XYZ file of C-alpha atoms in Angstrom:
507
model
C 97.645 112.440 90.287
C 94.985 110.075 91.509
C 96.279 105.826 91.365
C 94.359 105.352 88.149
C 93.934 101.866 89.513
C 90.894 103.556 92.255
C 88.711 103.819 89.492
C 89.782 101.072 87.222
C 89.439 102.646 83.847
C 92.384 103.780 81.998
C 91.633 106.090 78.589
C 94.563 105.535 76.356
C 95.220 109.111 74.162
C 99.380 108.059 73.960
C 100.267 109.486 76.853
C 100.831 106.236 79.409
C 102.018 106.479 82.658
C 103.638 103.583 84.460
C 100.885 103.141 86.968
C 98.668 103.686 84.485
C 100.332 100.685 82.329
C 100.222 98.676 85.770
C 96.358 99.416 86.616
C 95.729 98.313 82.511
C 97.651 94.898 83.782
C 95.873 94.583 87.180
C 92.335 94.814 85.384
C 91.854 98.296 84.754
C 88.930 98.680 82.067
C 89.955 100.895 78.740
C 88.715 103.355 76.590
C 89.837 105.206 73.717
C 90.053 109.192 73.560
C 88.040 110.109 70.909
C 90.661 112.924 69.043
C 93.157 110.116 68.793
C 90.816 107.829 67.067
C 90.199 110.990 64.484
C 94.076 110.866 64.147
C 94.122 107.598 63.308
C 91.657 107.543 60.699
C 93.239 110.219 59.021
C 96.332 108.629 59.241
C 94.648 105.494 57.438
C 93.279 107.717 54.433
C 96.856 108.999 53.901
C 98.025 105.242 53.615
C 95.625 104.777 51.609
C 96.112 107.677 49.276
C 100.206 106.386 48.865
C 99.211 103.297 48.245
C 96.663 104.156 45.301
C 99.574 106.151 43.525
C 101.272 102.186 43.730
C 104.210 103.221 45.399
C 106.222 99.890 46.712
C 105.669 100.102 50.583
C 107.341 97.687 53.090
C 105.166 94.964 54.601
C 102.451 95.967 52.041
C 103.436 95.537 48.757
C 106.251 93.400 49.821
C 107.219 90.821 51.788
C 108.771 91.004 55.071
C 112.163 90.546 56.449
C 114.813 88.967 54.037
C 111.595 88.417 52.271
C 111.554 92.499 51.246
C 112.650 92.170 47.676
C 109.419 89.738 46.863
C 106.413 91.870 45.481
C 103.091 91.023 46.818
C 100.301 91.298 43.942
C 97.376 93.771 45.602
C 95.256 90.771 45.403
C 97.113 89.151 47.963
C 97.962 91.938 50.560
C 95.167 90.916 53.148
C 95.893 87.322 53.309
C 99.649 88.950 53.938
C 98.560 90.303 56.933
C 96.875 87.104 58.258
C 99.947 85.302 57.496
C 101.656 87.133 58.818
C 100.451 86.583 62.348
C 99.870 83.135 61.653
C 103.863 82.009 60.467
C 105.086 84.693 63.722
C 102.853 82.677 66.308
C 106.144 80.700 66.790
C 106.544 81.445 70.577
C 107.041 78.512 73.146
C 107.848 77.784 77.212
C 105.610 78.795 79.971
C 102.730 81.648 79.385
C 103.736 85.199 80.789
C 101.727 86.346 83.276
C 98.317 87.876 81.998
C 98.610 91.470 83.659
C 101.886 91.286 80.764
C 99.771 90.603 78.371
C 96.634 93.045 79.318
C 99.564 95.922 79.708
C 101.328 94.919 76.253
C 97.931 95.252 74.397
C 97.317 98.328 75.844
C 100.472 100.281 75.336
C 100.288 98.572 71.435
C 96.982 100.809 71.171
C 98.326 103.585 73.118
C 100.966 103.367 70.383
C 98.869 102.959 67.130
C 96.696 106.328 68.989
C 99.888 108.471 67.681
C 98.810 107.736 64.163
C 101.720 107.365 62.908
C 100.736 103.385 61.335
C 98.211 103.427 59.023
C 95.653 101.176 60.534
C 91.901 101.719 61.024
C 89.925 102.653 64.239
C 88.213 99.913 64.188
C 91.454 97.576 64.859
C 92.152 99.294 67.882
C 88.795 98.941 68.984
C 88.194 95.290 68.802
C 91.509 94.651 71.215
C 89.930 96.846 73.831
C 86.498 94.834 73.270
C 88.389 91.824 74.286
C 90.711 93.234 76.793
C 87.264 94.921 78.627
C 85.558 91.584 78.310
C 88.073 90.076 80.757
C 89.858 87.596 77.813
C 94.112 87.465 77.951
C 95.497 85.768 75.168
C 97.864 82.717 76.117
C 101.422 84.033 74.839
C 104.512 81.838 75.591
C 107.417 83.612 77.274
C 110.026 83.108 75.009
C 110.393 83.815 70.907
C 111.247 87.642 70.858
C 114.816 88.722 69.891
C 112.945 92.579 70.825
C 114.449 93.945 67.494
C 112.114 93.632 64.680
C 109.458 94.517 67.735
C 108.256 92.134 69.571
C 107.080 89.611 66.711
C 106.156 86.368 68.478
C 104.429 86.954 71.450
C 102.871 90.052 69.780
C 101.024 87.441 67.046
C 100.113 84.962 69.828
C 98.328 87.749 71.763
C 96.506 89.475 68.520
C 95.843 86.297 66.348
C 92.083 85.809 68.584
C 91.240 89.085 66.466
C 91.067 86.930 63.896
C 89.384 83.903 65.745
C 92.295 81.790 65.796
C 94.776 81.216 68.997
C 93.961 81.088 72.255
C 92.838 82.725 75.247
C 92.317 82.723 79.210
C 88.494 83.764 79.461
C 87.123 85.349 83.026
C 87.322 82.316 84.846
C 90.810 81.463 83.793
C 89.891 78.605 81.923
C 91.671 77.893 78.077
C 89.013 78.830 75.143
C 89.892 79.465 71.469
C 89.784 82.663 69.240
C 86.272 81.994 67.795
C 84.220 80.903 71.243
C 85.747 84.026 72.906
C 84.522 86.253 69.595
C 81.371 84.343 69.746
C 80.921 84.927 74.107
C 81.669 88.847 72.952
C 78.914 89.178 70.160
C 81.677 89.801 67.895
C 82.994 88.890 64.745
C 86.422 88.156 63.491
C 88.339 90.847 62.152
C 89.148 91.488 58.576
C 92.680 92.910 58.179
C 93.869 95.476 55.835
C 96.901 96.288 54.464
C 99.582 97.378 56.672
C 97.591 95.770 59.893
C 98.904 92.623 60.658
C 102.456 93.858 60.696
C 101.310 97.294 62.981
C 100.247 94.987 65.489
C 103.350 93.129 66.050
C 106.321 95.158 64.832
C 106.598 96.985 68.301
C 108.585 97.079 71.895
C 104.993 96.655 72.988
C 105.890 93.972 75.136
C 109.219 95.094 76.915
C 108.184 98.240 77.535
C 105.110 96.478 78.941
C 107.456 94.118 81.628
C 109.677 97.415 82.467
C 106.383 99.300 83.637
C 105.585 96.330 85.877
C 109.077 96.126 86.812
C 109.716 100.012 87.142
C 106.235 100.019 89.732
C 107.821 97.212 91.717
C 111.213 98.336 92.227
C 110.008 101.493 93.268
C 108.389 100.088 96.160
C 111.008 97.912 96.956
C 113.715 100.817 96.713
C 111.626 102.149 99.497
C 111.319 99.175 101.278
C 114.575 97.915 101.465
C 115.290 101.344 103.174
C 112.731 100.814 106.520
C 114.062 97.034 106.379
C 117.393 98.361 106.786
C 116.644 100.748 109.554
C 115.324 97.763 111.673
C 118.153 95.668 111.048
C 120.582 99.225 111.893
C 117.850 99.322 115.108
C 118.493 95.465 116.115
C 121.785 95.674 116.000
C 121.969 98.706 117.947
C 123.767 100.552 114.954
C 124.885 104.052 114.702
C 122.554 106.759 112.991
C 125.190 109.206 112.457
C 126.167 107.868 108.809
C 122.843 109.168 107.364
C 123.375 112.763 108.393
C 121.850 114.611 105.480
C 125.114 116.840 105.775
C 127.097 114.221 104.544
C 124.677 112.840 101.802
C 124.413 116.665 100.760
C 128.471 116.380 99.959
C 127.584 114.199 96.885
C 125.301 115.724 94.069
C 123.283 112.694 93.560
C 119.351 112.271 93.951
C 119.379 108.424 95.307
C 121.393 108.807 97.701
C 120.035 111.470 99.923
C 116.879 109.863 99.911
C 117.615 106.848 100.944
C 119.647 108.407 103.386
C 116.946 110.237 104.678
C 114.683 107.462 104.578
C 116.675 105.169 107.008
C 117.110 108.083 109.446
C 113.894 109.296 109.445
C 112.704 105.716 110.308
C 115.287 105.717 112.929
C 115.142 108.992 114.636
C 113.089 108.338 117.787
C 114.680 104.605 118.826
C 115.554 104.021 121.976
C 118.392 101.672 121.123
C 120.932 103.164 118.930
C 123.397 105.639 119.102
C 122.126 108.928 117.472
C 119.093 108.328 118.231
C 116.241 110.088 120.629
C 118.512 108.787 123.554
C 121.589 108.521 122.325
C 121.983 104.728 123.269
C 123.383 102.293 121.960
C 126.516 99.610 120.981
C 128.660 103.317 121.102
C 130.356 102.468 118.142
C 131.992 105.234 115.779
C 131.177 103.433 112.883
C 129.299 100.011 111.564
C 130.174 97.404 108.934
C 129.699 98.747 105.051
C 126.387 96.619 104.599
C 124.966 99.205 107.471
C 126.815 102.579 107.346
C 127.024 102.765 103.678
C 123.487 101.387 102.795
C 122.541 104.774 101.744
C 125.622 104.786 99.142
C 124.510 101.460 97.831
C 120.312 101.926 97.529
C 120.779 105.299 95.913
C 123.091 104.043 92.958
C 120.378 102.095 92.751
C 117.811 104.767 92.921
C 119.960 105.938 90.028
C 119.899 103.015 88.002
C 115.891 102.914 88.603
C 115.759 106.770 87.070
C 117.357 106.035 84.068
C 115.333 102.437 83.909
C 112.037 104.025 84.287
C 112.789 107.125 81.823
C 113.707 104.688 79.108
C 110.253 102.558 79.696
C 108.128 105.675 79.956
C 109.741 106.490 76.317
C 109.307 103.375 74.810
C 105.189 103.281 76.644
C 104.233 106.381 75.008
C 106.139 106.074 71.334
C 105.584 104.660 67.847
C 107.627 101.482 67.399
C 106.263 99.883 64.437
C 107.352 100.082 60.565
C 107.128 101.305 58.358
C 105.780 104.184 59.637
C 102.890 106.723 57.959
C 103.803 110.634 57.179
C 101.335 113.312 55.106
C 103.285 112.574 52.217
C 104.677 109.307 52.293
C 105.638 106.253 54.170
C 109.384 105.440 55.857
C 110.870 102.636 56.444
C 112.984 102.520 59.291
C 113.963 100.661 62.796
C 111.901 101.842 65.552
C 111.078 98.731 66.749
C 114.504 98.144 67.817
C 114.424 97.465 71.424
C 118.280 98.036 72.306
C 117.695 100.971 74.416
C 115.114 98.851 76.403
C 117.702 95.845 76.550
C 120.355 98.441 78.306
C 118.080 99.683 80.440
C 116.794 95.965 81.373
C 120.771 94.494 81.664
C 121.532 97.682 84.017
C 118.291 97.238 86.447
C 119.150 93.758 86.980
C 122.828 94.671 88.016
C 121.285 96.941 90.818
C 119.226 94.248 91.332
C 121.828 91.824 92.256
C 123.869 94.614 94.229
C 120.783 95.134 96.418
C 120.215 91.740 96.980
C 123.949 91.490 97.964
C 124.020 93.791 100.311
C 120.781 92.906 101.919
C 122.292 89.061 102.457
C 125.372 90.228 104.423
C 122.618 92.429 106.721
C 121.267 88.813 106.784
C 124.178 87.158 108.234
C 125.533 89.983 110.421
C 122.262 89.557 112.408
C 122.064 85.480 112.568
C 125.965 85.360 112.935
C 127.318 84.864 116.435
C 130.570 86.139 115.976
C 129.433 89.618 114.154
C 125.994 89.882 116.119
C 127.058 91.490 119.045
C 124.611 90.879 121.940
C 122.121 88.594 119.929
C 121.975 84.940 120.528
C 123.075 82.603 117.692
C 121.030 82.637 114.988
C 118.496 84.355 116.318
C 117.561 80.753 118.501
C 116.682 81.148 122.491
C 118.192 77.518 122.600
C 121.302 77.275 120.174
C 122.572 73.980 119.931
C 119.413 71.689 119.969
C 117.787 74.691 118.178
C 118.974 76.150 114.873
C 116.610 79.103 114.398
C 116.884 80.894 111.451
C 120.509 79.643 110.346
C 119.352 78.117 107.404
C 116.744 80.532 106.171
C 120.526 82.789 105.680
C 121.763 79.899 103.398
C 118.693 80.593 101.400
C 119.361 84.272 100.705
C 123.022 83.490 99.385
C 121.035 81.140 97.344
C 119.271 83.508 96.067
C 122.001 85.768 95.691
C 123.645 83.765 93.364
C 120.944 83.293 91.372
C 120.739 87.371 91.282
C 124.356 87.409 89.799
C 123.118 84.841 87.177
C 120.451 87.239 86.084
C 122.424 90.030 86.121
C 124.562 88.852 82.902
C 124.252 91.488 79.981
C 122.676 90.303 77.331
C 122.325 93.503 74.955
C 125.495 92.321 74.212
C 124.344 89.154 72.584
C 123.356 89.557 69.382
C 122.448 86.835 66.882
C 121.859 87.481 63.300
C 118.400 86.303 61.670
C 116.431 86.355 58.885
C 118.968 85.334 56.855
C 120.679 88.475 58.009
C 118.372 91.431 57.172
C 117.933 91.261 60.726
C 121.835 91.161 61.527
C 121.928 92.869 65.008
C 119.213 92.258 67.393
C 118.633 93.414 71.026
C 117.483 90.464 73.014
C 115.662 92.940 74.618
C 112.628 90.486 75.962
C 115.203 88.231 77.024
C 116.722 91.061 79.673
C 112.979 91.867 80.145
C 111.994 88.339 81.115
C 115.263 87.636 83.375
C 114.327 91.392 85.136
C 111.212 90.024 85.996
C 112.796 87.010 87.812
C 115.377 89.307 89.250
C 112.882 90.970 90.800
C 111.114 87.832 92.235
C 114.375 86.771 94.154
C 115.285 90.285 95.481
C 111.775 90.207 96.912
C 112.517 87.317 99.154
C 115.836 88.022 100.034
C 114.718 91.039 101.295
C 111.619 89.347 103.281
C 114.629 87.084 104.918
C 116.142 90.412 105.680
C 113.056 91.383 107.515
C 112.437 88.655 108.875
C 115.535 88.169 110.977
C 115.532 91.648 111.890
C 112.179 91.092 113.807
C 113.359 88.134 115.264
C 116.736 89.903 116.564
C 114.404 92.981 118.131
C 112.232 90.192 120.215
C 115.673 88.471 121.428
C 117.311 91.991 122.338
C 114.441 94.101 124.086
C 114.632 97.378 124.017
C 112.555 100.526 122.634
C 112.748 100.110 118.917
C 111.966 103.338 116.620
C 108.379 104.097 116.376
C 108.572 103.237 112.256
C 110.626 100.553 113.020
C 107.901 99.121 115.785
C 105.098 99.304 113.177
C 106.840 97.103 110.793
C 107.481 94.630 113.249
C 104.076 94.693 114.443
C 102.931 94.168 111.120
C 105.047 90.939 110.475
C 104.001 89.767 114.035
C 100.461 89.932 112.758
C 101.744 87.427 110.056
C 104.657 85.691 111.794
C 104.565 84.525 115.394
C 108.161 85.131 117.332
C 110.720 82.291 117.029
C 110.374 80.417 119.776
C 110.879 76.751 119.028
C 112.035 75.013 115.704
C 109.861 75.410 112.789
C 110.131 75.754 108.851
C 111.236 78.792 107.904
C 109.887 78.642 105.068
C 106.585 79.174 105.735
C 107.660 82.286 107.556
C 109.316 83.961 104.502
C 105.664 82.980 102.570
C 103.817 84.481 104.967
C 105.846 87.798 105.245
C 106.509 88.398 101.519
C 103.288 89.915 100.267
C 104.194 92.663 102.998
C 107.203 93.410 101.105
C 105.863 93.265 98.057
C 102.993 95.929 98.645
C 105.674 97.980 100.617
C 103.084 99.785 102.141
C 105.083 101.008 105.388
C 107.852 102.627 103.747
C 108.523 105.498 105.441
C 108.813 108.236 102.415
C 105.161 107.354 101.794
């Protein structure tokens, strides 16, 4: 399938893919299939048909939450829906990124396109209008509990509909509801019943964070395997432990292929033993962190699966309520995020293991007394030099802030609503901390890589062929160590390399 991001136009028909959900984020125009907008508007007439027999319907009739027993005269149900995004706008803290936002809007149509929750075509088309025109809403990052959906950043991002809230136009610059209606030709929109509450009673915006996150750890996954084969290379490692006779023994799918990653990225060097010449430190075996790397990356190759199967789910399903049948409407909990929060807590806890792992690859290679031939940390001049000691000190750093953000919080329910609303997922809570798990893995594997370029220039010797184009492409960022300088301007100027991944060697 061609990287829907090479065109830049995504047409939503509920069936999302995670790049697809990524390219929406990254600017990717939308459209709207045209048999899913029939669905929806004879979804709407069925509503509508209930409703006229007078049948009490949740959210429409009534109020909302522990508010469900209070009847809502007909009279009033529109100005229900508008306050209902009003009184939810209660987010706060930093705004999340806008390809979040973009993605979260998108898979909330991609959603509604099931026609499964009773709102009209035209509400669907109006959040494409903006999203096309290049406007983000501003949603805080925190105010989601991701059980009864997605609630508060959800109204943030859908109350400019209405002309109210605000927005990041083009430019980037802050505008309100009404001038970025007014810049589109367009007028605010009217809600109907149901409406208000369709729009924010989904996982929308989890499921929108795991696509971003499932795209990135993917890359990483495979990165983190060629980073490891140059660190194996520098330290003249042994290639034997990534036979694919032994990775064969286990019946798992990560494991092999990371296995077979690191060795095919290894296969030709000159410098280790098992490899084209049989070189190398002639050891039998290396230190866990090397020979068992391939153990390690595929559990969390495994962990990634079942991540990425749960987000797909949650990207292509209807998580709103109630929720519209031929002949009547259910109440129900679909916008219940718990198996998003699982899948969140148990990414990060690969996370942190890869990140782990990674480190003590870190300080084998800067370590005089487990570095072998290399010179102390990784300095020509050791002693009135300190290289790239202190660069290590900043992976454990990060490390430990890893383990932090690898605490469970599906776990950590707290009642609201005066307890309709008595077991929530915190689901945008794991989503939000995966995101910054994924921030800090990213470096500590750029430290990784890093010092394993620096060890190949202070131990010559006829690296693998996938290995030397890696550490030609740092070079082109990264001069070698040679004299004292911050290291942290290295690890800025190497991390967008890691975070493209675009020399892994399965690709």
């Amino acid at each position: 399938m061609s990287d829907p991001s090479e065109d830049h136009h995504v047409t939503l028909n509920g069936e999302l893919t995670l790049e697809q959900a990524v390219a929406i984020g990254d600017g990717a125009r939308i459209s709207l299939a045209p048999d899913a907008l029939q669905r929806v508007a004879a979804n709407r007439l069925t509503l509508e048909r209930i409703l006229s027999t007078g049948t009490p319907v949740y959210g429409i009739s009534t109020g909302f939450g522990a508010l469900v027993s209070n009847t809502v005269a007909p009279e009033l149900q529109r100005h229900l829906q508008v306050n209902l995004l009003r009184s939810h706008a209660a987010g706060t803290g930093p705004e999340l990124p806008p390809k979040v936002v973009r993605t979260a809007m998108a898979v909330r149509c991609n959603g509604l396109l099931l026609g499964h929750s009773g709102v009209r075509p035209i509400v669907l088309e109006r959040v494409t209008a903006l999203l096309n025109g290049g406007y983000v809403p501003c949603v805080p990052r925190t105010g989601s509990l991701g059980a009864s959906g997605d609630l508060a950043p959800s109204a943030h991002a859908f109350l400019p509909l209405l002309g109210e809230g605000s927005l990041r136009d083009p430019d980037g610059a802050v505008v309100g509801g009404g001038d970025a209606l007014r810049a589109l030709h367009s007028e605010p929109l009217e809600l109907e019943s149901k409406e208000g509450l369709a729009l924010i009673n989904g996982t929308h915006f989890m499921s929108a964070i795991g696509a971003h996150v499932a795209v990135a750890v993917r890359r990483l996954l495979d990165t983190i395997d060629l980073v490891t084969a140059a660190t194996i290379d520098a330290l003249r490692g042994a290639l034997p432990a990534f036979d694919p006779r032994v990775h064969a023994l286990r019946p798992l799918r990560g494991q092999p292929l990371s296995a077979a990653n690191i060795a095919a990225a290894l296969t030709d060097s000159g410098r280790i033993a098992g490899g084209r010449a049989g070189l190398g430190s002639g050891r039998l075996q290396d230190a866990y962190s090397l020979r068992c790397a391939a153990q390690v990356h595929g559990a969390a190759r495994e962990a990634h699966r079942f991540f990425s199967e749960l987000v797909v789910a949650d990207l292509n399903a209807v998580t709103d309520n109630p929720l519209v049948f031929d002949d009547e409407v259910i109440s129900a909990g679909n916008f219940h995020g718990q198996s998003l929060a699982l899948a969140f807590d148990t990414i990060r806890l690969a996370l942190a293991d890869l990140g782990s792992i990674s480190e003590r690859r870190t300080f084998r290679l800067v370590s005089p007394s487990l570095n072998g031939r290399l010179p102390a940390f990784l300095t020509f001049d050791a002693g009135a030099s300190s290289g790239y000691m202190v660069i290590q000190y900043t992976a454990a750093a990060l490390v430990a802030e890893l383990r932090a953000l690898a605490h469970p919080v599906s776990i950590d329910s707290i009642p609201t609503s005066d307890n309709q609303e008595d077991h929530v997922s915190m689901g945008m809570t794991a989503a939000l901390m995966a995101l910054d798990a994924v921030s800090r893995l990213e470096r500590i594997v750029a430290i990784e890589l890093l010092c394993a370029c620096q060890a190949l220039d202070c131990d010559p010797g006829e690296p693998a062929s996938a290995v030397a184009a890696l550490h030609a492409a740092v070079r082109d960022l990264v001069p070698t160590l040679t004299a004292d300088r911050p290291p942290a301007d290295d690890l800025t100027a190497v991390l967008p390399l890691v975070q493209r991944g675009p020399l892994s060697p399965s690709q």
